[in-house]
CSV table of N, CA and C and ligand atoms in Angstrom, one decimal:
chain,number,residue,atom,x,y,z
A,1,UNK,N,-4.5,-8.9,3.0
A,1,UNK,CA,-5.7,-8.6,2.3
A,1,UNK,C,-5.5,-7.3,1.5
A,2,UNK,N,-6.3,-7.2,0.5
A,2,UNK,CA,-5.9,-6.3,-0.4
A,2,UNK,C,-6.6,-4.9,0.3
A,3,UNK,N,-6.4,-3.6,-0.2
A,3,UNK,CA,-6.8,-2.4,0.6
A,3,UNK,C,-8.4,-2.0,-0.5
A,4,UNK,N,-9.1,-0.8,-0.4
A,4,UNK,CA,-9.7,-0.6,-1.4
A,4,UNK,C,-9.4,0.8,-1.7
A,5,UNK,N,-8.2,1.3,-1.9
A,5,UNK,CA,-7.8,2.6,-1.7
A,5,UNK,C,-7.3,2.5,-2.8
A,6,UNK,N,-7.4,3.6,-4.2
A,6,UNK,CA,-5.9,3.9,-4.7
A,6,UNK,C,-6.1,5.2,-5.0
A,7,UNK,N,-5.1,5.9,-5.6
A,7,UNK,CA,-5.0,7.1,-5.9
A,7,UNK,C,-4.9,7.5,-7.6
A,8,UNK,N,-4.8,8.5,-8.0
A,8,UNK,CA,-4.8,8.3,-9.5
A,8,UNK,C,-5.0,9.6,-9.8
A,9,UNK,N,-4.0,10.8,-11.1
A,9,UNK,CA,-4.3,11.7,-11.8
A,9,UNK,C,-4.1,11.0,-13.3
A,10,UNK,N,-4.8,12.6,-13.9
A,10,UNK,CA,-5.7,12.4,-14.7
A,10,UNK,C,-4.2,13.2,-15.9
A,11,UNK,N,-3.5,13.0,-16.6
A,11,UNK,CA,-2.5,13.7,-17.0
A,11,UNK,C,-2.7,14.7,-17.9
A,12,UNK,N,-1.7,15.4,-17.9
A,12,UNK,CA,-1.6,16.9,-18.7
A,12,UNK,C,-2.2,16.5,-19.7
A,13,UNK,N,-1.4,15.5,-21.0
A,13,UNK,CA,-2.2,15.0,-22.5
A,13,UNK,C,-3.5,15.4,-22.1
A,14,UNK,N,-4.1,14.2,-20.8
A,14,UNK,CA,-6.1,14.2,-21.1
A,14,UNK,C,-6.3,15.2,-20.7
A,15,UNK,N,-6.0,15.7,-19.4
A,15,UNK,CA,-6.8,17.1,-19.5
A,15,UNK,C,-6.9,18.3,-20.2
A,16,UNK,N,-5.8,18.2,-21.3
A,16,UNK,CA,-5.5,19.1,-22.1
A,16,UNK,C,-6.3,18.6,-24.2
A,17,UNK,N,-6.4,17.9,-23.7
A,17,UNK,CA,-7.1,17.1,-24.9
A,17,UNK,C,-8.4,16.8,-25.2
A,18,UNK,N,-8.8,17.5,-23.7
A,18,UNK,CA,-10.3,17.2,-23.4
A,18,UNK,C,-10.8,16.0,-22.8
A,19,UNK,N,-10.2,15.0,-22.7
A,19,UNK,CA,-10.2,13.9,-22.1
A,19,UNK,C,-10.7,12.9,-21.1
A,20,UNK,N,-11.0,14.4,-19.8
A,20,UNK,CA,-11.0,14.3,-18.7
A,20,UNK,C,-12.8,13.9,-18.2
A,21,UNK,N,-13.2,13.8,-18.8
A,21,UNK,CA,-15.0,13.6,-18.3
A,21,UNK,C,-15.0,11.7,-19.1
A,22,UNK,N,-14.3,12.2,-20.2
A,22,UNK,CA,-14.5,10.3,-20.5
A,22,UNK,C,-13.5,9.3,-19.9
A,23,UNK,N,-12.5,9.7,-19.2
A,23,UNK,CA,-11.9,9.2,-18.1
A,23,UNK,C,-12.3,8.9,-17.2
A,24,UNK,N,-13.0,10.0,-16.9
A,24,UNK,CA,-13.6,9.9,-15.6
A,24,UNK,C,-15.0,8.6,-15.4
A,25,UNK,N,-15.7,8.8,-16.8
A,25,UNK,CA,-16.7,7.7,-16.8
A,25,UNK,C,-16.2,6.7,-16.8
A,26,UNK,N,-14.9,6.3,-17.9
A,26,UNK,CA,-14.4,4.4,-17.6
A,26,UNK,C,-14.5,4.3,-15.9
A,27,UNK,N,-14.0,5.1,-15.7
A,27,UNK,CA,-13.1,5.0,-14.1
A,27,UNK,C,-15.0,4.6,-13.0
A,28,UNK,N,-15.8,5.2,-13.1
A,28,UNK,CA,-16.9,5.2,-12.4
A,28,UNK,C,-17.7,4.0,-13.1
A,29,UNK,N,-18.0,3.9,-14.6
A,29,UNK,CA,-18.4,2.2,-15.0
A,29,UNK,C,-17.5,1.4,-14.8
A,30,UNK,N,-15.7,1.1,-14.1
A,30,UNK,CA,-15.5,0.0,-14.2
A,30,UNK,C,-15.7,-0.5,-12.2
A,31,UNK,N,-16.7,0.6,-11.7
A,31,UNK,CA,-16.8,0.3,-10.1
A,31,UNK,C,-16.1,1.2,-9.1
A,32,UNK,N,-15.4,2.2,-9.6
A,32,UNK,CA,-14.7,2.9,-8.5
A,32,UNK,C,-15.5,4.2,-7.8
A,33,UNK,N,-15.5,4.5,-6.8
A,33,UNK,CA,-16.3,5.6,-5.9
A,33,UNK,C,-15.2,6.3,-5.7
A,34,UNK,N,-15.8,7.9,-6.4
A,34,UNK,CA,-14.3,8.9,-6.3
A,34,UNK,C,-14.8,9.6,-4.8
A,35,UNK,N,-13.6,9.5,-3.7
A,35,UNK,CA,-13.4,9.7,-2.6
A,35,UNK,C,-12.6,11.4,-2.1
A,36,UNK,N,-12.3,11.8,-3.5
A,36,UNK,CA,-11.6,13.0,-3.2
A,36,UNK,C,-11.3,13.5,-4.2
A,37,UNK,N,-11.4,15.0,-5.1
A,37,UNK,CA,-10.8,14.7,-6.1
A,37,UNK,C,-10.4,16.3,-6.6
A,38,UNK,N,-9.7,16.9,-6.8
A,38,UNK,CA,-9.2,17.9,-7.8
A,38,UNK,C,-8.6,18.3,-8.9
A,39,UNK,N,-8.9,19.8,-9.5
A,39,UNK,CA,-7.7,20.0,-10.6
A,39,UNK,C,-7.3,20.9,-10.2
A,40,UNK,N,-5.9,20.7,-10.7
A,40,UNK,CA,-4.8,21.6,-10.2
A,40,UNK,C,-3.8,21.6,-11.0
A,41,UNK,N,-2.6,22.2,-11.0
A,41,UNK,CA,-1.6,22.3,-11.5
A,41,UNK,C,-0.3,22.1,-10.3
A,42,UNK,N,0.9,21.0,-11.0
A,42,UNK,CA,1.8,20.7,-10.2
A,42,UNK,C,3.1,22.0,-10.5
A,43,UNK,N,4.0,22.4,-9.6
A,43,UNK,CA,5.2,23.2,-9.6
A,43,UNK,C,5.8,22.3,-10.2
A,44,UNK,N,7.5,22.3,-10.3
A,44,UNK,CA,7.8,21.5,-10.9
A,44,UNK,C,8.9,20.8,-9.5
A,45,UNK,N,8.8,21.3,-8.5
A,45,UNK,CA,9.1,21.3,-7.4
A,45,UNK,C,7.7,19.7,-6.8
A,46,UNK,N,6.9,19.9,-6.4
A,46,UNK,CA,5.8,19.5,-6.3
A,46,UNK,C,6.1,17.9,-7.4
A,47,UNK,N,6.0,18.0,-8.6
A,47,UNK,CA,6.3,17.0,-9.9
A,47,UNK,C,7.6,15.8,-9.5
A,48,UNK,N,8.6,17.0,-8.7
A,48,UNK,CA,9.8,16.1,-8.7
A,48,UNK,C,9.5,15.3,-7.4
A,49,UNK,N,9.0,15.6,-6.2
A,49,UNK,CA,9.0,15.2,-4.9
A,49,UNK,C,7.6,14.1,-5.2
A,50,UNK,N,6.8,13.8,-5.9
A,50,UNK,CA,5.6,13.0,-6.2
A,50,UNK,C,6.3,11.8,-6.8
A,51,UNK,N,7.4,12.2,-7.9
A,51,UNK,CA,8.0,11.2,-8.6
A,51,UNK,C,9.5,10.8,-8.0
A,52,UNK,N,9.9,11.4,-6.9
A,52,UNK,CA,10.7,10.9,-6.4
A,52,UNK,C,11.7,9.8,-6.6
A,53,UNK,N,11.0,8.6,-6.4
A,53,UNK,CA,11.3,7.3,-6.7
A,53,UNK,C,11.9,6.8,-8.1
A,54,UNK,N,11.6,8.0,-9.1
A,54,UNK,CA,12.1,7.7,-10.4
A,54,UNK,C,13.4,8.8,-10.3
A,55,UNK,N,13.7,9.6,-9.7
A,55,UNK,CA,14.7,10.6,-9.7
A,55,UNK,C,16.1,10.1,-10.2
A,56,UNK,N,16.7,8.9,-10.2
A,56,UNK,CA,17.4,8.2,-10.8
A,56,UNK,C,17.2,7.7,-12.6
A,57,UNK,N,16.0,8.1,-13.3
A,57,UNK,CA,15.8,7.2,-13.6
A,57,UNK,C,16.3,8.2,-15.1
A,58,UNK,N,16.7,7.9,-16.5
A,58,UNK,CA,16.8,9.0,-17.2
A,58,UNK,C,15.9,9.7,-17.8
A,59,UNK,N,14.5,9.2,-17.7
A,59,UNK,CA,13.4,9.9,-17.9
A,59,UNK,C,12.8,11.2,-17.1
A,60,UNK,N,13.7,11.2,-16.0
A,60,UNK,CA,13.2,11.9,-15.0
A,60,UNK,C,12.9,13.3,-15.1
A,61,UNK,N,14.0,13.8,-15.8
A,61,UNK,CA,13.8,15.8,-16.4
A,61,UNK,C,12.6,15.6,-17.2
A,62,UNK,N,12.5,14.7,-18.0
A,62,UNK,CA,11.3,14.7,-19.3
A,62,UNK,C,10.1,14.3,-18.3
A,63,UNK,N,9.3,13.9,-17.4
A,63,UNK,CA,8.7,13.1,-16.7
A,63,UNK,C,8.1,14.5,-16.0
A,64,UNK,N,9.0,15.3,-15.2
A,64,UNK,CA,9.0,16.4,-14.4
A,64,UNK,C,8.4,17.9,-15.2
A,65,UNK,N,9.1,17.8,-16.6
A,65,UNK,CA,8.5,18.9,-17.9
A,65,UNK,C,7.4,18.4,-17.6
A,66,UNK,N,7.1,17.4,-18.3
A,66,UNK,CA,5.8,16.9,-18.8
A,66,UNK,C,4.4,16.5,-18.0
A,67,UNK,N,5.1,16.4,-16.6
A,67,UNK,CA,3.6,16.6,-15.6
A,67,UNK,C,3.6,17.9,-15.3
A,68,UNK,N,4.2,18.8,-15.4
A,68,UNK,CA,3.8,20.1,-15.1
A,68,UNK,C,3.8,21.6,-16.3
A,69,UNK,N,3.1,20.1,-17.4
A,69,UNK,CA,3.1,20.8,-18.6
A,69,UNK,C,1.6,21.6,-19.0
A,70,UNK,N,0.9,21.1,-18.0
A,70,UNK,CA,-1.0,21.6,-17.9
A,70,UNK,C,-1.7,21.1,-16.9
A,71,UNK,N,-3.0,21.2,-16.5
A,71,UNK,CA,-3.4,21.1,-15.4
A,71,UNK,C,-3.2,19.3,-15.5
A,72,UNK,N,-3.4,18.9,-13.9
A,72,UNK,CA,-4.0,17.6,-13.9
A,72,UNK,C,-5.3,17.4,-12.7
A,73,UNK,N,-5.9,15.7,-12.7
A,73,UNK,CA,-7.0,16.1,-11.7
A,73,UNK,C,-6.6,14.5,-10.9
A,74,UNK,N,-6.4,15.1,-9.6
A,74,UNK,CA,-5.7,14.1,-8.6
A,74,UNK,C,-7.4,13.5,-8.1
A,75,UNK,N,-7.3,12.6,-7.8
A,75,UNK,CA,-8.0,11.5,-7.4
A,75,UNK,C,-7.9,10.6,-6.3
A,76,UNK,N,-8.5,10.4,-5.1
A,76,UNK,CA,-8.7,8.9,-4.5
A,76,UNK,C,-9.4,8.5,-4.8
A,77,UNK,N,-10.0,7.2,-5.0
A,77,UNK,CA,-10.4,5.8,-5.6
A,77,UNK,C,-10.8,5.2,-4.8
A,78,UNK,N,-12.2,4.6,-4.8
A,78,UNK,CA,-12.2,3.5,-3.3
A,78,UNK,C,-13.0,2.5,-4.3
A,79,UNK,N,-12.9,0.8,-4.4
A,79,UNK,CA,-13.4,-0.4,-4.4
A,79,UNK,C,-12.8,-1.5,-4.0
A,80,UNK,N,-13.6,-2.5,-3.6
A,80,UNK,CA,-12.5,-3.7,-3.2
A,80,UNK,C,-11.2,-4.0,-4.4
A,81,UNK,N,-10.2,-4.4,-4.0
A,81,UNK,CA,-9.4,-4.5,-4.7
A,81,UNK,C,-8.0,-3.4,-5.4
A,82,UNK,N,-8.4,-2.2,-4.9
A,82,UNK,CA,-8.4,-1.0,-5.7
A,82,UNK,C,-7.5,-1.2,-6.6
A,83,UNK,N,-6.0,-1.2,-6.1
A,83,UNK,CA,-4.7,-1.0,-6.8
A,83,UNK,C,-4.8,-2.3,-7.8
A,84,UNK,N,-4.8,-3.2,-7.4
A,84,UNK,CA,-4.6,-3.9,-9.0
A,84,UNK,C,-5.9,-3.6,-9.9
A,85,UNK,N,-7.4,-3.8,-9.4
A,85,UNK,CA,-7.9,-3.3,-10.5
A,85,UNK,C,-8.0,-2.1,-11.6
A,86,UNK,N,-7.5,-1.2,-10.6
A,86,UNK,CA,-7.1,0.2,-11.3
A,86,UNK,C,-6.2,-0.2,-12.3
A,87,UNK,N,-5.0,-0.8,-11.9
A,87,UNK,CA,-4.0,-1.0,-13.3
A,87,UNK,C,-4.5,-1.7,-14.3
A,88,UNK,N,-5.1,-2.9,-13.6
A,88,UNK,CA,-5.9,-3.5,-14.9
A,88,UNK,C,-6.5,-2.3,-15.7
A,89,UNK,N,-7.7,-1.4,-15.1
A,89,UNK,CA,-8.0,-0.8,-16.1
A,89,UNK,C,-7.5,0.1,-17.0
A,90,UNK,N,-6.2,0.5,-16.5
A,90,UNK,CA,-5.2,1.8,-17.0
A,90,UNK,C,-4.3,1.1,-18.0
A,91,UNK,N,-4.3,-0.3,-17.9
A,91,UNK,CA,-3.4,-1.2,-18.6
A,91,UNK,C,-1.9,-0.7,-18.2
A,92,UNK,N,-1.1,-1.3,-19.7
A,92,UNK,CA,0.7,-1.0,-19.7
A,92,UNK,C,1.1,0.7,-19.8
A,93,UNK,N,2.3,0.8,-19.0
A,93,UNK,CA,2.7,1.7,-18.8
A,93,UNK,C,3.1,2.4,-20.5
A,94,UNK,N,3.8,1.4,-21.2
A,94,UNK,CA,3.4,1.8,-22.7
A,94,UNK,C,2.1,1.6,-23.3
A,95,UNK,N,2.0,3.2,-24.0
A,95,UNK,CA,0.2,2.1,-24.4
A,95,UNK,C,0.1,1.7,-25.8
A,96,UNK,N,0.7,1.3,-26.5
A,96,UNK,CA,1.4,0.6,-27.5
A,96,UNK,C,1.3,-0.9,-26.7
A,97,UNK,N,1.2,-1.2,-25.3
A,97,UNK,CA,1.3,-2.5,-24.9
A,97,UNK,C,0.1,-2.5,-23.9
A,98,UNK,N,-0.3,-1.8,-24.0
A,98,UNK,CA,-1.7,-1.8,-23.3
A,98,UNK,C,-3.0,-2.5,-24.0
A,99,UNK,N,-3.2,-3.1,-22.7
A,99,UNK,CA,-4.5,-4.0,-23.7
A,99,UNK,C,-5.6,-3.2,-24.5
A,100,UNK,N,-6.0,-4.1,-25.2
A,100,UNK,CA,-7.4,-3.3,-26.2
A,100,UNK,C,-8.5,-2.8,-25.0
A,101,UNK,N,-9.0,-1.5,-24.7
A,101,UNK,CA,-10.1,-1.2,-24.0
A,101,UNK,C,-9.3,-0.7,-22.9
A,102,UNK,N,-8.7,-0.8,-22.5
A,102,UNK,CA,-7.7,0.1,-21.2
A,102,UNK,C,-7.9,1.3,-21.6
A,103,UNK,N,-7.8,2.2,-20.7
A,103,UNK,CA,-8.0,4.1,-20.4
A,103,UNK,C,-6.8,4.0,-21.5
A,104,UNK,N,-4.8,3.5,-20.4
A,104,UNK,CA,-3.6,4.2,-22.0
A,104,UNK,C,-3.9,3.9,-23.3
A,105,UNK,N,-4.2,2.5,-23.4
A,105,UNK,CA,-4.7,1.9,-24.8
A,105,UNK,C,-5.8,3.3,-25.8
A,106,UNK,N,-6.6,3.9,-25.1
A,106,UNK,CA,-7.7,4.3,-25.7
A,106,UNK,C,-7.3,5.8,-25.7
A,107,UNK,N,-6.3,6.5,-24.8
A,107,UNK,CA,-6.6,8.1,-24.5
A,107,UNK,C,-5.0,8.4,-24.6
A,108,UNK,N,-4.1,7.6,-24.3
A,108,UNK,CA,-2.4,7.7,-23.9
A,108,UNK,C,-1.8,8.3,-25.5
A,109,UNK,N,-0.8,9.4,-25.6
A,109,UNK,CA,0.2,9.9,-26.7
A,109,UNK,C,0.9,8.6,-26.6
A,110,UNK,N,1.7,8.3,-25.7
A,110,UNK,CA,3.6,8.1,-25.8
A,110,UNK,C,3.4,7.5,-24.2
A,111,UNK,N,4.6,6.8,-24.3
A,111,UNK,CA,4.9,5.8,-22.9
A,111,UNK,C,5.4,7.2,-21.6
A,112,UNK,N,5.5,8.4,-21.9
A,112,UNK,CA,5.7,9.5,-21.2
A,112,UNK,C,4.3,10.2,-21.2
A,113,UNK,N,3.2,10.5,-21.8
A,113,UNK,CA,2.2,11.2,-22.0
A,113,UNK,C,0.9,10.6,-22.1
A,114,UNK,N,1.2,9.5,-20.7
A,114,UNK,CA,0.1,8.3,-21.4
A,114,UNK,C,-0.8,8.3,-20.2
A,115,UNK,N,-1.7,9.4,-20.0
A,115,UNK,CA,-2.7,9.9,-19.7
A,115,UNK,C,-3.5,9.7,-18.4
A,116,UNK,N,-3.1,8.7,-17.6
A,116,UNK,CA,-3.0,8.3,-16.4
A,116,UNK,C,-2.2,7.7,-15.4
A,117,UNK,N,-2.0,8.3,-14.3
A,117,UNK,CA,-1.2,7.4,-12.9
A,117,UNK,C,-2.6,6.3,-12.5
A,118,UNK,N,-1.5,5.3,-11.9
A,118,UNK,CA,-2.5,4.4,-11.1
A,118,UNK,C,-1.1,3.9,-9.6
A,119,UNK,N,-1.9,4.4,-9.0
A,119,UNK,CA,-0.7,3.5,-7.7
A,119,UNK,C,-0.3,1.6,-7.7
A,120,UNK,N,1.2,1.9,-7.1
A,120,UNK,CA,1.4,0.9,-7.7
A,120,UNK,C,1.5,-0.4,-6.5
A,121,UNK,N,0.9,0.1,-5.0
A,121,UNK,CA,0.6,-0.4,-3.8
A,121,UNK,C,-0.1,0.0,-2.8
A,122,UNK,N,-0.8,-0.5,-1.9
A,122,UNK,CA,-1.7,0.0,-0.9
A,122,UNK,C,-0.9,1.3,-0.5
A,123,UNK,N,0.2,0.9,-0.3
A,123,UNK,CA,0.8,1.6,0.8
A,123,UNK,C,1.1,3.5,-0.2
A,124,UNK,N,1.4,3.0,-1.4
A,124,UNK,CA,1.5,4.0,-1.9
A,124,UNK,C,0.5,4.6,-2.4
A,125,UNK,N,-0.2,4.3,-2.2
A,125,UNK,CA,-1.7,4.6,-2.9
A,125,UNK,C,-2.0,5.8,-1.3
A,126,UNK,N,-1.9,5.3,-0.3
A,126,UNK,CA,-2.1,6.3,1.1
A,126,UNK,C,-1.2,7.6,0.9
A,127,UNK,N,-0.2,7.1,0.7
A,127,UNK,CA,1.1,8.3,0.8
A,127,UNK,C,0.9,9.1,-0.5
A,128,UNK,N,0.3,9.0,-1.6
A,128,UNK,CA,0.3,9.8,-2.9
A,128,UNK,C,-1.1,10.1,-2.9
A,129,UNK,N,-2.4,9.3,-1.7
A,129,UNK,CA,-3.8,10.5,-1.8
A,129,UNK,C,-3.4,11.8,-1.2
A,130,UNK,N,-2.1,11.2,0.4
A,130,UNK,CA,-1.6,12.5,1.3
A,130,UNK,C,-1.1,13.4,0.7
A,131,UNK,N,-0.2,13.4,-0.4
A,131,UNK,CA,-0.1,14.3,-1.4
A,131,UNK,C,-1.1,15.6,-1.6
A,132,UNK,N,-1.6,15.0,-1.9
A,132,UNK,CA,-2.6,16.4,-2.4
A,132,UNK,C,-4.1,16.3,-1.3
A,133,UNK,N,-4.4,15.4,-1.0
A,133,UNK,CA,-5.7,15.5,0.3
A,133,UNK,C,-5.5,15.4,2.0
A,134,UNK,N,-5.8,16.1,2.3
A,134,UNK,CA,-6.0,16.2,4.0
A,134,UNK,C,-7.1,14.8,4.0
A,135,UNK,N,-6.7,14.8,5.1
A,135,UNK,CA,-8.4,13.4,5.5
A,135,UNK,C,-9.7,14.0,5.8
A,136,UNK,N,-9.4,15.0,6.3
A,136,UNK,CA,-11.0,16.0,6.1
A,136,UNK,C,-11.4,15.8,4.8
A,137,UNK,N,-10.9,16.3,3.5
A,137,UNK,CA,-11.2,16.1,2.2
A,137,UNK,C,-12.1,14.8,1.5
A,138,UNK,N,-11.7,13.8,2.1
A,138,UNK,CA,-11.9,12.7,1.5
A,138,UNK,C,-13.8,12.0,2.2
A,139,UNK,N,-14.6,12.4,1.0
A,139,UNK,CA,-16.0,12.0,1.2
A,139,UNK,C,-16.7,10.9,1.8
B,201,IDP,P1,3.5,3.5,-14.2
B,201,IDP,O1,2.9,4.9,-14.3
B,201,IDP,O2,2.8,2.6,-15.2
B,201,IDP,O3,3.5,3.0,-12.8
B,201,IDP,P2,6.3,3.9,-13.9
B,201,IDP,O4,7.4,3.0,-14.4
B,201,IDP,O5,6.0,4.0,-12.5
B,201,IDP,O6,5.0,3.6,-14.7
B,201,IDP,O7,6.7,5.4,-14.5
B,201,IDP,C1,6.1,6.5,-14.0
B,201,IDP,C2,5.8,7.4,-15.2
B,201,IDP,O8,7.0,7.8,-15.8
B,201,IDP,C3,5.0,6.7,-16.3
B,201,IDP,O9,3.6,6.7,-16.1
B,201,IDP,C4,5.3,7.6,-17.5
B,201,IDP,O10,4.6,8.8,-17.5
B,201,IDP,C5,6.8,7.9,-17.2
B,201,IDP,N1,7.7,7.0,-17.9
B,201,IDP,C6,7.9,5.7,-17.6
B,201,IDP,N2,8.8,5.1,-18.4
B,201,IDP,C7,9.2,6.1,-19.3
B,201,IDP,C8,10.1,6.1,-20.4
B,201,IDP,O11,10.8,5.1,-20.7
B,201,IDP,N3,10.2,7.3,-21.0
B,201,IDP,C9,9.5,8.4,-20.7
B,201,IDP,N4,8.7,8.5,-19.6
B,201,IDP,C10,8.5,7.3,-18.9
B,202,MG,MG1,4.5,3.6,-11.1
């Protein structure tokens, strides 16, 4: 069964673009209850150990600049379904291929600067709220 957990920041581009309050509204009209949520800024220490999983990948120096290029605002997420509906709403990772009306489609620079995370499984959705929230935190 699916979880109703996911996690999600808000990226440097939107929060720096101003972005961040009309994000925030898709995200609460398309059904989600924000469960935890701050702004902050990542080290770049902090950037690498979050993106871990891409540490291989050759994006990874540009990935690590560019999340800890201005504030971001971390998020848990609670509705049935969470993780896939969340991507649905955030669309393609490029938003050049993001559907019409998706968050990247509408707020995203560049397939690097494209203005939201969405977890990409339950499981990781737990381990990336632990990131930044204690379980006291979470409303
Ligand atoms: P996702 O965020 O849609 O799950 P992932 O493949 O997990 O996409 O990549 C993590 C993040 O790394 C992306 O959101 C984006 O910021 C960045 N990224 C992914 N692919 C590229 C690329 O080809 N060039 C530069 N940055 C990339
Ligand atoms: Mg991903």
């Amino acid at each position: 069964m699916a979880g109703n957990i996911t996690f999600t920041m808000i990226k440097p581009d939107a929060t720096t673009a101003g972005n961040t309050g009309k994000i925030l509204d898709k995200i609460i009209e398309a059904g989600f209850t924000i469960k935890a949520m701050k702004w902050t800024k990542l080290s770049k220490e902090e950037a690498g150990r979050f993106y871990a999983v891409h540490s291989e990948r050759p994006f990874f120096g540009e990935l690590v600049e560019y999340m800890t290029s201005g504030p971001i605002v971390a998020a848990i997420l609670e509705k049935d379904n969470a993780v896939e509906d969340f991507r649905t709403l955030i669309g393609a990772t490029d938003p050049q291929k993001a559907a019409e009306g998706t968050i990247r489609r509408m707020f995203a620079q560049s397939i690097a600067a494209n203005a939201v995370h969405g977890s990409d499984s339950d499981e990781n959705a737990l381990i990336e709220g632990a990131f930044y929230f204690s379980s006291r935190e979470h409303a």
